[in-house]
Amino acid sequence: MSMRDLVYKLYERRLERKLSSDQIPRHVGVIVDGNRRWARAMGLRDVSRGHQKGADKISELLVWCREAGVEYVTLWLLSTDNLARDKGELEPLLQVIENLVQDLVDQGWHLNPMGSLDLLPDHTARVLKHAKETTSHRPGLIVNVAVGYGGRREIADAVRSLLQEHASKGASIEDLVEVLDVEHIAEHLYTRGLPDPDLVIRTSGEQRLSGFLLWQSAHSEFYFCEAYWPDFRRVDFLRALRSYAARHRRYGS
């Protein structure tokens, strides 16, 4: 072990000692950003190698979350906007995601795919659906895998689902208007039944949500990390937890 690695290990332990179990977020959302820029910074022409390096980091993150006591993790792997990328980049990226999902299934995680699966290639959608069916009974950390996900589309889908549900019961629009509140919409989101994220982490230095969990993040805390996702370290994760623990969540009060 190098001197630098030893220093980081000591720093990690120091951060861990300062965190108590009641300060750990139940639900952490992660925007895994910067894979392409990492590849270019490394002098790699094939950006899919950056996507693969980023995929390799996911399992590490999940172990860190489980060890810390996090109960839910939502990973944004592919947005609806990403689907417009050049075919030469999109197809290898989808293959990386499919392989990642299968690896997570094999590793024993409980996976919950979320997003507009109808926008994805049939094979990718089948891999995600199979992962959900295969792992839904597993205990422990729940991993939401957001693929083909867009926050505005999620809200539109939720409203559409809500209208269809009420129409199937013979209710009119006027009836729905009389009773409609935020909880009715929340019950039709991709994350229905799950708590909203307490902490949202974004890597690569970008300081925006880009449509990630727009509805659910109304009261979330945010942590923006300069490192590209493939370079994200356990010490960066612990710093995010430390930052979260130091904040006073008032929920508007």
GROMACS .gro file of C-alpha atoms in nm:
model
  253
    1MET     CA    1   0.000   0.000   0.000
    2SER     CA    2   0.136   0.341  -0.099
    3MET     CA    3   0.167   0.628   0.145
    4ARG     CA    4  -0.117   0.807  -0.036
    5ASP     CA    5  -0.346   0.504  -0.002
    6LEU     CA    6  -0.259   0.477   0.366
    7VAL     CA    7  -0.347   0.842   0.423
    8TYR     CA    8  -0.682   0.793   0.249
    9LYS     CA    9  -0.757   0.486   0.462
   10LEU     CA   10  -0.686   0.678   0.779
   11TYR     CA   11  -0.902   0.966   0.656
   12GLU     CA   12  -1.187   0.725   0.572
   13ARG     CA   13  -1.180   0.583   0.923
   14ARG     CA   14  -1.185   0.931   1.068
   15LEU     CA   15  -1.491   1.021   0.861
   16GLU     CA   16  -1.664   0.695   0.958
   17ARG     CA   17  -1.612   0.760   1.328
   18LYS     CA   18  -1.787   1.095   1.298
   19LEU     CA   19  -2.102   0.943   1.144
   20SER     CA   20  -2.374   0.801   1.366
   21SER     CA   21  -2.649   0.566   1.244
   22ASP     CA   22  -2.922   0.825   1.298
   23GLN     CA   23  -2.744   1.062   1.057
   24ILE     CA   24  -2.742   0.824   0.760
   25PRO     CA   25  -2.986   0.897   0.474
   26ARG     CA   26  -3.237   0.619   0.412
   27HIS     CA   27  -3.252   0.688   0.038
   28VAL     CA   28  -2.961   0.810  -0.174
   29GLY     CA   29  -3.001   0.911  -0.538
   30VAL     CA   30  -2.690   0.917  -0.758
   31ILE     CA   31  -2.639   1.084  -1.096
   32VAL     CA   32  -2.342   0.887  -1.226
   33ASP     CA   33  -2.205   1.160  -1.451
   34GLY     CA   34  -1.872   1.208  -1.630
   35ASN     CA   35  -1.798   0.869  -1.787
   36ARG     CA   36  -1.734   1.013  -2.134
   37ARG     CA   37  -1.523   1.300  -2.004
   38TRP     CA   38  -1.322   1.054  -1.795
   39ALA     CA   39  -1.250   0.849  -2.108
   40ARG     CA   40  -1.140   1.156  -2.303
   41ALA     CA   41  -0.927   1.279  -2.013
   42MET     CA   42  -0.756   0.938  -2.017
   43GLY     CA   43  -0.685   0.978  -2.389
   44LEU     CA   44  -0.932   0.705  -2.491
   45ARG     CA   45  -1.105   0.745  -2.825
   46ASP     CA   46  -1.370   0.485  -2.745
   47VAL     CA   47  -1.596   0.649  -2.485
   48SER     CA   48  -1.765   0.315  -2.417
   49ARG     CA   49  -1.456   0.230  -2.211
   50GLY     CA   50  -1.555   0.518  -1.985
   51HIS     CA   51  -1.906   0.378  -1.956
   52GLN     CA   52  -1.763   0.038  -1.867
   53LYS     CA   53  -1.532   0.189  -1.608
   54GLY     CA   54  -1.831   0.369  -1.460
   55ALA     CA   55  -2.034   0.047  -1.454
   56ASP     CA   56  -1.753  -0.123  -1.264
   57LYS     CA   57  -1.786   0.142  -0.993
   58ILE     CA   58  -2.154   0.067  -0.925
   59SER     CA   59  -2.096  -0.250  -0.723
   60GLU     CA   60  -1.847  -0.067  -0.503
   61LEU     CA   61  -2.098   0.209  -0.434
   62LEU     CA   62  -2.369  -0.039  -0.339
   63VAL     CA   63  -2.138  -0.210  -0.091
   64TRP     CA   64  -2.050   0.130   0.061
   65CYS     CA   65  -2.422   0.212   0.091
   66ARG     CA   66  -2.505  -0.121   0.253
   67GLU     CA   67  -2.218  -0.087   0.499
   68ALA     CA   68  -2.333   0.265   0.593
   69GLY     CA   69  -2.693   0.157   0.653
   70VAL     CA   70  -2.857   0.314   0.347
   71GLU     CA   71  -3.182   0.132   0.261
   72TYR     CA   72  -3.255   0.257  -0.094
   73VAL     CA   73  -3.032   0.370  -0.379
   74THR     CA   74  -3.152   0.518  -0.707
   75LEU     CA   75  -2.896   0.514  -0.989
   76TRP     CA   76  -2.952   0.724  -1.300
   77LEU     CA   77  -2.781   0.525  -1.574
   78LEU     CA   78  -2.953   0.651  -1.890
   79SER     CA   79  -3.184   0.945  -1.948
   80THR     CA   80  -3.451   0.981  -2.216
   81ASP     CA   81  -3.228   1.253  -2.368
   82ASN     CA   82  -2.941   1.001  -2.392
   83LEU     CA   83  -3.153   0.790  -2.627
   84ALA     CA   84  -3.093   1.052  -2.897
   85ARG     CA   85  -2.717   0.987  -2.897
   86ASP     CA   86  -2.541   0.854  -3.203
   87LYS     CA   87  -2.612   0.486  -3.264
   88GLY     CA   88  -2.240   0.409  -3.252
   89GLU     CA   89  -2.227   0.526  -2.890
   90LEU     CA   90  -2.576   0.433  -2.773
   91GLU     CA   91  -2.563   0.063  -2.864
   92PRO     CA   92  -2.239  -0.008  -2.671
   93LEU     CA   93  -2.376   0.193  -2.377
   94LEU     CA   94  -2.695  -0.015  -2.371
   95GLN     CA   95  -2.482  -0.330  -2.378
   96VAL     CA   96  -2.280  -0.204  -2.082
   97ILE     CA   97  -2.605  -0.135  -1.892
   98GLU     CA   98  -2.746  -0.480  -1.975
   99ASN     CA   99  -2.427  -0.648  -1.855
  100LEU     CA  100  -2.424  -0.436  -1.541
  101VAL     CA  101  -2.783  -0.524  -1.456
  102GLN     CA  102  -2.712  -0.895  -1.501
  103ASP     CA  103  -2.400  -0.865  -1.284
  104LEU     CA  104  -2.604  -0.698  -1.009
  105VAL     CA  105  -2.862  -0.977  -1.032
  106ASP     CA  106  -2.584  -1.235  -0.998
  107GLN     CA  107  -2.437  -1.048  -0.701
  108GLY     CA  108  -2.764  -1.081  -0.511
  109TRP     CA  109  -2.899  -0.725  -0.514
  110HIS     CA  110  -3.270  -0.639  -0.515
  111LEU     CA  111  -3.325  -0.445  -0.838
  112ASN     CA  112  -3.617  -0.222  -0.927
  113PRO     CA  113  -3.591  -0.085  -1.285
  114MET     CA  114  -3.764   0.249  -1.341
  115GLY     CA  115  -3.812   0.457  -1.651
  116SER     CA  116  -3.992   0.445  -1.984
  117LEU     CA  117  -3.907   0.089  -2.079
  118ASP     CA  118  -4.124   0.124  -2.390
  119LEU     CA  119  -3.865   0.365  -2.533
  120LEU     CA  120  -3.582   0.112  -2.498
  121PRO     CA  121  -3.481  -0.163  -2.742
  122ASP     CA  122  -3.677  -0.482  -2.676
  123HIS     CA  123  -3.375  -0.674  -2.551
  124THR     CA  124  -3.275  -0.406  -2.301
  125ALA     CA  125  -3.633  -0.384  -2.172
  126ARG     CA  126  -3.647  -0.763  -2.132
  127VAL     CA  127  -3.322  -0.766  -1.932
  128LEU     CA  128  -3.460  -0.501  -1.696
  129LYS     CA  129  -3.798  -0.672  -1.653
  130HIS     CA  130  -3.630  -1.006  -1.588
  131ALA     CA  131  -3.406  -0.844  -1.324
  132LYS     CA  132  -3.713  -0.711  -1.144
  133GLU     CA  133  -3.894  -1.045  -1.154
  134THR     CA  134  -3.586  -1.239  -1.043
  135THR     CA  135  -3.485  -1.019  -0.750
  136SER     CA  136  -3.813  -0.876  -0.614
  137HIS     CA  137  -3.814  -1.120  -0.320
  138ARG     CA  138  -3.462  -1.038  -0.201
  139PRO     CA  139  -3.419  -0.862   0.135
  140GLY     CA  140  -3.187  -0.573   0.208
  141LEU     CA  141  -3.086  -0.271   0.005
  142ILE     CA  142  -3.326  -0.186  -0.279
  143VAL     CA  143  -3.151  -0.061  -0.593
  144ASN     CA  144  -3.362   0.149  -0.830
  145VAL     CA  145  -3.205   0.136  -1.176
  146ALA     CA  146  -3.320   0.438  -1.379
  147VAL     CA  147  -3.281   0.357  -1.749
  148GLY     CA  148  -3.464   0.556  -2.016
  149TYR     CA  149  -3.563   0.789  -1.734
  150GLY     CA  150  -3.674   1.151  -1.750
  151GLY     CA  151  -3.829   1.343  -1.461
  152ARG     CA  152  -4.086   1.530  -1.671
  153ARG     CA  153  -4.189   1.213  -1.850
  154GLU     CA  154  -4.229   1.037  -1.514
  155ILE     CA  155  -4.472   1.302  -1.394
  156ALA     CA  156  -4.663   1.289  -1.725
  157ASP     CA  157  -4.680   0.909  -1.699
  158ALA     CA  158  -4.804   0.938  -1.340
  159VAL     CA  159  -5.084   1.177  -1.439
  160ARG     CA  160  -5.177   0.955  -1.734
  161SER     CA  161  -5.190   0.649  -1.508
  162LEU     CA  162  -5.398   0.838  -1.255
  163LEU     CA  163  -5.651   0.944  -1.519
  164GLN     CA  164  -5.674   0.592  -1.657
  165GLU     CA  165  -5.733   0.450  -1.309
  166HIS     CA  166  -6.016   0.688  -1.235
  167ALA     CA  167  -6.170   0.642  -1.580
  168SER     CA  168  -6.171   0.264  -1.526
  169LYS     CA  169  -6.383   0.323  -1.216
  170GLY     CA  170  -6.634   0.529  -1.409
  171ALA     CA  171  -6.528   0.857  -1.245
  172SER     CA  172  -6.545   1.182  -1.440
  173ILE     CA  173  -6.275   1.449  -1.468
  174GLU     CA  174  -6.488   1.666  -1.241
  175ASP     CA  175  -6.489   1.390  -0.978
  176LEU     CA  176  -6.112   1.364  -0.996
  177VAL     CA  177  -6.064   1.741  -0.966
  178GLU     CA  178  -6.260   1.737  -0.643
  179VAL     CA  179  -6.025   1.488  -0.471
  180LEU     CA  180  -5.691   1.530  -0.650
  181ASP     CA  181  -5.391   1.608  -0.430
  182VAL     CA  182  -5.015   1.551  -0.436
  183GLU     CA  183  -5.044   1.208  -0.276
  184HIS     CA  184  -5.260   1.082  -0.562
  185ILE     CA  185  -4.984   1.170  -0.810
  186ALA     CA  186  -4.709   1.033  -0.586
  187GLU     CA  187  -4.888   0.697  -0.580
  188HIS     CA  188  -4.841   0.669  -0.957
  189LEU     CA  189  -4.473   0.765  -0.981
  190TYR     CA  190  -4.207   0.507  -1.070
  191THR     CA  191  -4.094   0.521  -0.704
  192ARG     CA  192  -4.439   0.464  -0.554
  193GLY     CA  193  -4.419   0.297  -0.217
  194LEU     CA  194  -4.063   0.415  -0.156
  195PRO     CA  195  -3.946   0.712   0.052
  196ASP     CA  196  -3.824   1.020  -0.133
  197PRO     CA  197  -3.446   1.058  -0.158
  198ASP     CA  198  -3.286   1.224   0.142
  199LEU     CA  199  -2.960   1.288  -0.041
  200VAL     CA  200  -2.884   1.328  -0.412
  201ILE     CA  201  -2.522   1.300  -0.525
  202ARG     CA  202  -2.398   1.416  -0.866
  203THR     CA  203  -2.044   1.363  -0.988
  204SER     CA  204  -1.836   1.543  -1.255
  205GLY     CA  205  -1.871   1.894  -1.113
  206GLU     CA  206  -2.208   1.969  -1.274
  207GLN     CA  207  -2.445   2.140  -1.031
  208ARG     CA  208  -2.791   2.069  -1.165
  209LEU     CA  209  -3.048   1.789  -1.151
  210SER     CA  210  -3.107   1.764  -1.528
  211GLY     CA  211  -3.454   1.624  -1.457
  212PHE     CA  212  -3.357   1.359  -1.202
  213LEU     CA  213  -3.637   1.275  -0.958
  214LEU     CA  214  -3.796   1.617  -1.006
  215TRP     CA  215  -4.103   1.539  -0.795
  216GLN     CA  216  -3.929   1.331  -0.528
  217SER     CA  217  -3.636   1.567  -0.465
  218ALA     CA  218  -3.843   1.861  -0.341
  219HIS     CA  219  -3.693   1.827   0.008
  220SER     CA  220  -3.369   1.643  -0.078
  221GLU     CA  221  -3.023   1.758   0.018
  222PHE     CA  222  -2.771   1.780  -0.267
  223TYR     CA  223  -2.402   1.701  -0.285
  224PHE     CA  224  -2.199   1.787  -0.595
  225CYS     CA  225  -1.863   1.616  -0.635
  226GLU     CA  226  -1.591   1.732  -0.876
  227ALA     CA  227  -1.467   1.381  -0.954
  228TYR     CA  228  -1.584   1.207  -1.270
  229TRP     CA  229  -1.793   0.903  -1.182
  230PRO     CA  230  -1.522   0.641  -1.257
  231ASP     CA  231  -1.292   0.826  -1.014
  232PHE     CA  232  -1.551   0.845  -0.735
  233ARG     CA  233  -1.396   0.698  -0.418
  234ARG     CA  234  -1.528   0.574  -0.089
  235VAL     CA  235  -1.382   0.882   0.075
  236ASP     CA  236  -1.595   1.097  -0.160
  237PHE     CA  237  -1.903   0.898  -0.057
  238LEU     CA  238  -1.821   0.944   0.312
  239ARG     CA  239  -1.774   1.316   0.256
  240ALA     CA  240  -2.122   1.328   0.103
  241LEU     CA  241  -2.263   1.154   0.410
  242ARG     CA  242  -2.074   1.391   0.638
  243SER     CA  243  -2.212   1.690   0.450
  244TYR     CA  244  -2.564   1.550   0.476
  245ALA     CA  245  -2.526   1.484   0.849
  246ALA     CA  246  -2.420   1.844   0.909
  247ARG     CA  247  -2.734   1.992   0.760
  248HIS     CA  248  -3.057   2.081   0.941
  249ARG     CA  249  -3.358   1.962   0.743
  250ARG     CA  250  -3.647   2.196   0.815
  251TYR     CA  251  -3.893   2.093   0.541
  252GLY     CA  252  -4.005   2.454   0.509
  253SER     CA  253  -4.080   2.502   0.879
   0.00000   0.00000   0.00000
